[in-house]
Short mmCIF file of C-alpha atoms in Angstrom, two decimals:
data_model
loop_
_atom_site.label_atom_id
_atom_site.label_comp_id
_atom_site.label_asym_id
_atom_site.label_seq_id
_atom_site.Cartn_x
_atom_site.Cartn_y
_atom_site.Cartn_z
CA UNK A 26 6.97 -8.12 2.59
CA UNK A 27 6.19 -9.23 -0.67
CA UNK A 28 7.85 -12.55 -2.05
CA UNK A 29 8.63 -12.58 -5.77
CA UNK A 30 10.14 -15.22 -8.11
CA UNK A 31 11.58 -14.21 -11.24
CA UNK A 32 11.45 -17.10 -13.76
CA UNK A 33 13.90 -16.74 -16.85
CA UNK A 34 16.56 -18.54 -18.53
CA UNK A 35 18.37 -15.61 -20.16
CA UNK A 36 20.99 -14.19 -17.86
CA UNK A 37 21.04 -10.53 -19.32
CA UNK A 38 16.94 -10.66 -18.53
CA UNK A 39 16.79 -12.15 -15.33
CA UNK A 40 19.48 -9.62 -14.15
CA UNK A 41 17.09 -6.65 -15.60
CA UNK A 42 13.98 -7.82 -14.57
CA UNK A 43 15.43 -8.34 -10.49
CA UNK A 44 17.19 -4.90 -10.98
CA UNK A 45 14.12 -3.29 -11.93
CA UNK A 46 12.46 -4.94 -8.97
CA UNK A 47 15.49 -3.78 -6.91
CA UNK A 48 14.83 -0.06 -8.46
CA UNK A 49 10.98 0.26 -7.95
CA UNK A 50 11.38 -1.29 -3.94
CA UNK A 51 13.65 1.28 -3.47
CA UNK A 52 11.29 4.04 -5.04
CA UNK A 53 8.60 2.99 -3.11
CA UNK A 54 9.52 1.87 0.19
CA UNK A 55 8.28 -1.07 -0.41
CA UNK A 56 10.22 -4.35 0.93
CA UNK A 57 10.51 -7.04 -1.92
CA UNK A 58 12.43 -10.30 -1.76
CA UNK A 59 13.33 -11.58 -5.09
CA UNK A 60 14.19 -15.59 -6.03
CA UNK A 61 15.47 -15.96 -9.24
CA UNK A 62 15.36 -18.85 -10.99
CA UNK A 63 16.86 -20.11 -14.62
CA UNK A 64 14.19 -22.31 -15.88
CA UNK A 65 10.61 -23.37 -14.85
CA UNK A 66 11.98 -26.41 -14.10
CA UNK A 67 14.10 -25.28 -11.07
CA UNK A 68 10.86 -23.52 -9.69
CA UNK A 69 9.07 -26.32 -9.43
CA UNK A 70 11.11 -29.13 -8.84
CA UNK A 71 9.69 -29.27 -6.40
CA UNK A 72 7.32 -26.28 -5.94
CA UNK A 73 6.31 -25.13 -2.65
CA UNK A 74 4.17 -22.34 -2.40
CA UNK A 75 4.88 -18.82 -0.69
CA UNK A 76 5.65 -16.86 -3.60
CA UNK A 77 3.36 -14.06 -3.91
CA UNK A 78 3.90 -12.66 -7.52
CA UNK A 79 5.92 -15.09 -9.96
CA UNK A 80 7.26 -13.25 -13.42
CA UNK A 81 7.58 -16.40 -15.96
CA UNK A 82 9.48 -16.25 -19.37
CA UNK A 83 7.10 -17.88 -21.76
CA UNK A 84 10.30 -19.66 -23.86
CA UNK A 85 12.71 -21.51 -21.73
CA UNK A 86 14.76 -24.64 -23.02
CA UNK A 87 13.42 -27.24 -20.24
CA UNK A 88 10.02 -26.01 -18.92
CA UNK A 89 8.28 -23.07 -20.71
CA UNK A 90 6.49 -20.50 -19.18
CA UNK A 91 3.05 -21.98 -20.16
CA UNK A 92 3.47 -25.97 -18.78
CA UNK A 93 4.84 -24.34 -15.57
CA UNK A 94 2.36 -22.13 -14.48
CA UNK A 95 0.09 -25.16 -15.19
CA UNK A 96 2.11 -27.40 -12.62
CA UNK A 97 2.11 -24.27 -10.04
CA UNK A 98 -1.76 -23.62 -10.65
CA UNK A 99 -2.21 -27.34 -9.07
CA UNK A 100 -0.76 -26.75 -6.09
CA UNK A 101 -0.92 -22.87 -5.79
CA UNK A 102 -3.86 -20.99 -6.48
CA UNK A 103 -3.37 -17.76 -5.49
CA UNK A 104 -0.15 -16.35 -6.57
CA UNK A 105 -0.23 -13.85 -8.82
CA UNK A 106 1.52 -14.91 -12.07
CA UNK A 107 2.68 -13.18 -15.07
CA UNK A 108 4.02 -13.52 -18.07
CA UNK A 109 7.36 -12.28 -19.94
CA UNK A 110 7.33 -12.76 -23.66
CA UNK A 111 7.91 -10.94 -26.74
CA UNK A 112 5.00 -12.60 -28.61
CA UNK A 113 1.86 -10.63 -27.43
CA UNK A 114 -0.46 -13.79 -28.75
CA UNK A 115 0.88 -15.96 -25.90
CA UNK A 116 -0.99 -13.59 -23.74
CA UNK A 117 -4.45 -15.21 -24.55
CA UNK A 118 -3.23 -18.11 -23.66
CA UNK A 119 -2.54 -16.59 -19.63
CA UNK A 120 -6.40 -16.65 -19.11
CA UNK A 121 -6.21 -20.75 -19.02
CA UNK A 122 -3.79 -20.47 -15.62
CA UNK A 123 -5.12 -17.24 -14.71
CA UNK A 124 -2.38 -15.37 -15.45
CA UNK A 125 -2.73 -11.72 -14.08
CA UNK A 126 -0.71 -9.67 -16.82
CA UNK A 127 1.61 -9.86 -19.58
CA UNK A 128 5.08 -7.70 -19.89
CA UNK A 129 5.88 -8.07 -22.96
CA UNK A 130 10.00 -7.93 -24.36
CA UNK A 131 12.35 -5.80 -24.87
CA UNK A 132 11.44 -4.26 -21.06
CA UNK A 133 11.10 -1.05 -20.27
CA UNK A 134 11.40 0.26 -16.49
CA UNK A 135 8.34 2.03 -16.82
CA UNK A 136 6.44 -0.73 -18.48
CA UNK A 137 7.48 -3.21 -16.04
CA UNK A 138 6.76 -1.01 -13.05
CA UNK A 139 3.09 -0.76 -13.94
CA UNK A 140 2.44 -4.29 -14.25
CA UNK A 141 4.63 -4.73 -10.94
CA UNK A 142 2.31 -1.85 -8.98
CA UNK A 143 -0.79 -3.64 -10.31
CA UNK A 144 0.14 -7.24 -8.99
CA UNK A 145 1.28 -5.55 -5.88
CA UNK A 146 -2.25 -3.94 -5.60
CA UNK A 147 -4.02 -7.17 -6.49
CA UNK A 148 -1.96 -9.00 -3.16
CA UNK A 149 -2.85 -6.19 -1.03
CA UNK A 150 -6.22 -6.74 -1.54
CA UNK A 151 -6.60 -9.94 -1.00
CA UNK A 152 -4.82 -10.20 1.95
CA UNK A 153 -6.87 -7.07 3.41
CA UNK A 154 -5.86 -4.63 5.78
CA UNK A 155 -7.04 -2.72 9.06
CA UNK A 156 -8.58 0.87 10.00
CA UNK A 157 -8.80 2.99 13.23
CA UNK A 158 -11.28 4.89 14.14
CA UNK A 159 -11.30 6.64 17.30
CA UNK A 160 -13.99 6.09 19.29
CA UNK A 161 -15.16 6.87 22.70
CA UNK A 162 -11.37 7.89 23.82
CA UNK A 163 -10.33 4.93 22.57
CA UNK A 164 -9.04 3.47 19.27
CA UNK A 165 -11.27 0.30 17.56
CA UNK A 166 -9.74 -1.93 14.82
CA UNK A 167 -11.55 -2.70 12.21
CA UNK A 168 -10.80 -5.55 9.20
CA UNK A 169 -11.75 -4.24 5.69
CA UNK A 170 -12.84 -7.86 5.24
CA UNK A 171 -15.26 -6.98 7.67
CA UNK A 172 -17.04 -3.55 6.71
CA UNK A 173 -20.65 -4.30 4.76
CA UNK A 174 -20.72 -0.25 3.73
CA UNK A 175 -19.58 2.92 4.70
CA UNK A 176 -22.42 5.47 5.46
CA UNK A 177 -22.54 9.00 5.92
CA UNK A 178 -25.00 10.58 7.92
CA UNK A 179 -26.03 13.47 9.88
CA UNK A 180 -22.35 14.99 10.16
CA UNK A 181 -20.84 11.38 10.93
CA UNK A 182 -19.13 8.42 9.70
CA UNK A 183 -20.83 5.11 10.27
CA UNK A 184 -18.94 2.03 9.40
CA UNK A 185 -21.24 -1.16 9.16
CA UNK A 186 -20.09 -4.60 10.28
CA UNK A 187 -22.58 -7.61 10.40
CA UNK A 188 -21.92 -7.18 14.03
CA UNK A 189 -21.94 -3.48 14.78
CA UNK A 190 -21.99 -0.37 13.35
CA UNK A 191 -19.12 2.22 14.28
CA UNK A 192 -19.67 6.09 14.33
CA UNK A 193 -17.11 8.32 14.03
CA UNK A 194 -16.41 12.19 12.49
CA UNK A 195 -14.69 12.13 9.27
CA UNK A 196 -15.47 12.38 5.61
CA UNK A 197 -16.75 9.45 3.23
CA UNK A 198 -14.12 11.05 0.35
CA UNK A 199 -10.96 10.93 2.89
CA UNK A 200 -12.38 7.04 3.81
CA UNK A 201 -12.67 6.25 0.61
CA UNK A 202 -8.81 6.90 -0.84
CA UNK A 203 -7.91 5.23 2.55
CA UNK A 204 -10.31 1.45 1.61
CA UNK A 205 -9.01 2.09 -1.94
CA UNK A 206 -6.72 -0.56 -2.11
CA UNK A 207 -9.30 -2.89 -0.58
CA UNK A 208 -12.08 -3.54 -3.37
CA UNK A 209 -14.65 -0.27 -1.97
CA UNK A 210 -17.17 1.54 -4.44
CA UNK A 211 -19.77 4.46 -4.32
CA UNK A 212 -23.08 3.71 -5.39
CA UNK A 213 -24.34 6.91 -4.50
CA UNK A 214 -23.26 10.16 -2.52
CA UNK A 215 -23.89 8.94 0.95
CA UNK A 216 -22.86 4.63 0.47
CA UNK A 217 -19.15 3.51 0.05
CA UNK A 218 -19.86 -0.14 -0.66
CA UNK A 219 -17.37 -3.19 0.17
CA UNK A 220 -17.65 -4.78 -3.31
CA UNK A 221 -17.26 -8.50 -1.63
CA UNK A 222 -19.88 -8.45 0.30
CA UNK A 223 -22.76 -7.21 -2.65
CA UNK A 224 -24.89 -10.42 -3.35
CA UNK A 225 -27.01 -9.11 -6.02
CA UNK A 226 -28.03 -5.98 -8.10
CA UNK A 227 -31.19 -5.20 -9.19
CA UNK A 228 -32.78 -2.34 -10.87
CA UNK A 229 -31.48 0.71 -8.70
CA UNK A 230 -30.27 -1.23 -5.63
CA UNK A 231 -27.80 -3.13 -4.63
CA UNK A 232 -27.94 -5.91 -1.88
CA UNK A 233 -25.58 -5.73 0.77
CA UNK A 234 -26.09 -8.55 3.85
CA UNK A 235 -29.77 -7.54 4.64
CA UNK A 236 -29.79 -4.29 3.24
CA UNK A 237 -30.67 -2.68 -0.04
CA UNK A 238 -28.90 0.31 -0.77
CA UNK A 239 -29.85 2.71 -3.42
CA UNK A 240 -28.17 3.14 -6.64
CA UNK A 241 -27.63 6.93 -7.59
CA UNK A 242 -28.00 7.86 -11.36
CA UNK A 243 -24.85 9.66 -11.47
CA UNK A 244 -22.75 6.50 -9.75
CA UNK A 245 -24.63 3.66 -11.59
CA UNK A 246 -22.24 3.62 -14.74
CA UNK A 247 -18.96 3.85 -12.82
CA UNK A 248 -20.37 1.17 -9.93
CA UNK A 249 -21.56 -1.06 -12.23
CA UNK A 250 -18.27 -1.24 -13.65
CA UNK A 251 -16.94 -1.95 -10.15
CA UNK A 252 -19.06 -4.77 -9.84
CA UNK A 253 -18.37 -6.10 -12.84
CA UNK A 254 -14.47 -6.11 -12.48
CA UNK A 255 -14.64 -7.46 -9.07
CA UNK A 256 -16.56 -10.36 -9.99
CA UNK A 257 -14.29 -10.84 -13.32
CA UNK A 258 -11.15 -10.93 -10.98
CA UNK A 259 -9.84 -7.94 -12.81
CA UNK A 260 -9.47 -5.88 -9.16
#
């Protein structure tokens, strides 16, 4: 379960935004617990962390959006905040507390739903998950956290840990919708790469733990990309 605050002082907006919260959990199957609040200065007076995703009205009369995500970045920080304003320049401004997104006023379902989905999606994979594979009769669980690289080889599966490597039968395209959530990139046809644990790149190889994996031509534009949005924060 997900814990959301919703942070503004107009009624009429803080009833929308916690309906449309209300509507996509129910779309989605997804179980969301909403907090709202009327001004940053209920939220964190005093604020204790365990929110996961905090929606903050830039303009409110005691605390604004801007001096309060300051005051929750001190104690807090990895909860995902945005911002609700109808002045798209305030944006800019998110980068200084990390701010994940803008939604910006009046708010449309669809509008808000995306930027919802996307901090949802940014949680999920920092928190990580687990696979089974079944192996030898049995069933192993595996952290994402854990997997260095998928490889696929000789009609089999093989799932690298710094520990072990686990072989199974499947396909590298069904694994890789299943790790999408979890930060996972091709950098060629046969390598599904766990973009935390890539330490360097350099000329057609990337380093993963003690290995070097090759780069493939055709995945080099679209992994480099990866990279690069992992290490700006943007996945």
């Amino acid at each position: 379960m997900a814990k959301i605050a919703v942070v503004e002082d107009n009624d009429a907006m803080r009833e929308q935004l916690c309906g449309f919260i209300a509507q996509y959990a129910r779309e989605s199957g997804r179980q969301l617990d909403v907090t709202a609040f009327a001004d940053g200065a209920e939220i964190v007076d005093p604020y204790r962390p365990g929110f996961d995703i905090i929606f903050l009205d830039i303009e409110m009369p005691t605390l604004g959006g801007m001096p309060t995500a300051e005051r929750i970045r001190q104690v807090d920080p990895d909860v995902v905040l945005v911002f609700v304003t109808n002045m798209a320049q305030y944006a800019i401004r998110g980068y200084e507390v990390d701010a994940l997104d803008f939604v910006l006023k009046p708010v449309s379902y669809y509008q808000f739903s995306t930027k919802l989905e996307r901090a949802l999606q940014r949680i999920q994979r920092r928190r990580g998950g687990q696979i089974a594979l079944q192996v030898g009769g049995g069933v192993q669980l595996l952290n994402t956290d854990d997997i260095l690289y998928l490889e696929t080889r000789d009609r089999l599966l093989h799932y690298h840990t710094a520990a072990d490597t686990w072989s199974v039968r499947g396909s590298l395209q069904k694994a890789e919708k299943e790790l999408a959530p979890y930060h996972f990139a091709r950098c060629n046809q046969c390598y599904l790469v766990n973009l935390r644990h890539v330490t360097g790149v350099l000329n057609d190889f990337v380093q993963i733990g003690q290995e070097q994996l090759e780069i493939s031509r055709r995945q080099r534009v679209a992994f480099l990309a990866a990279v690069a949005a992992y290490v700006g924060g943007a996945l």
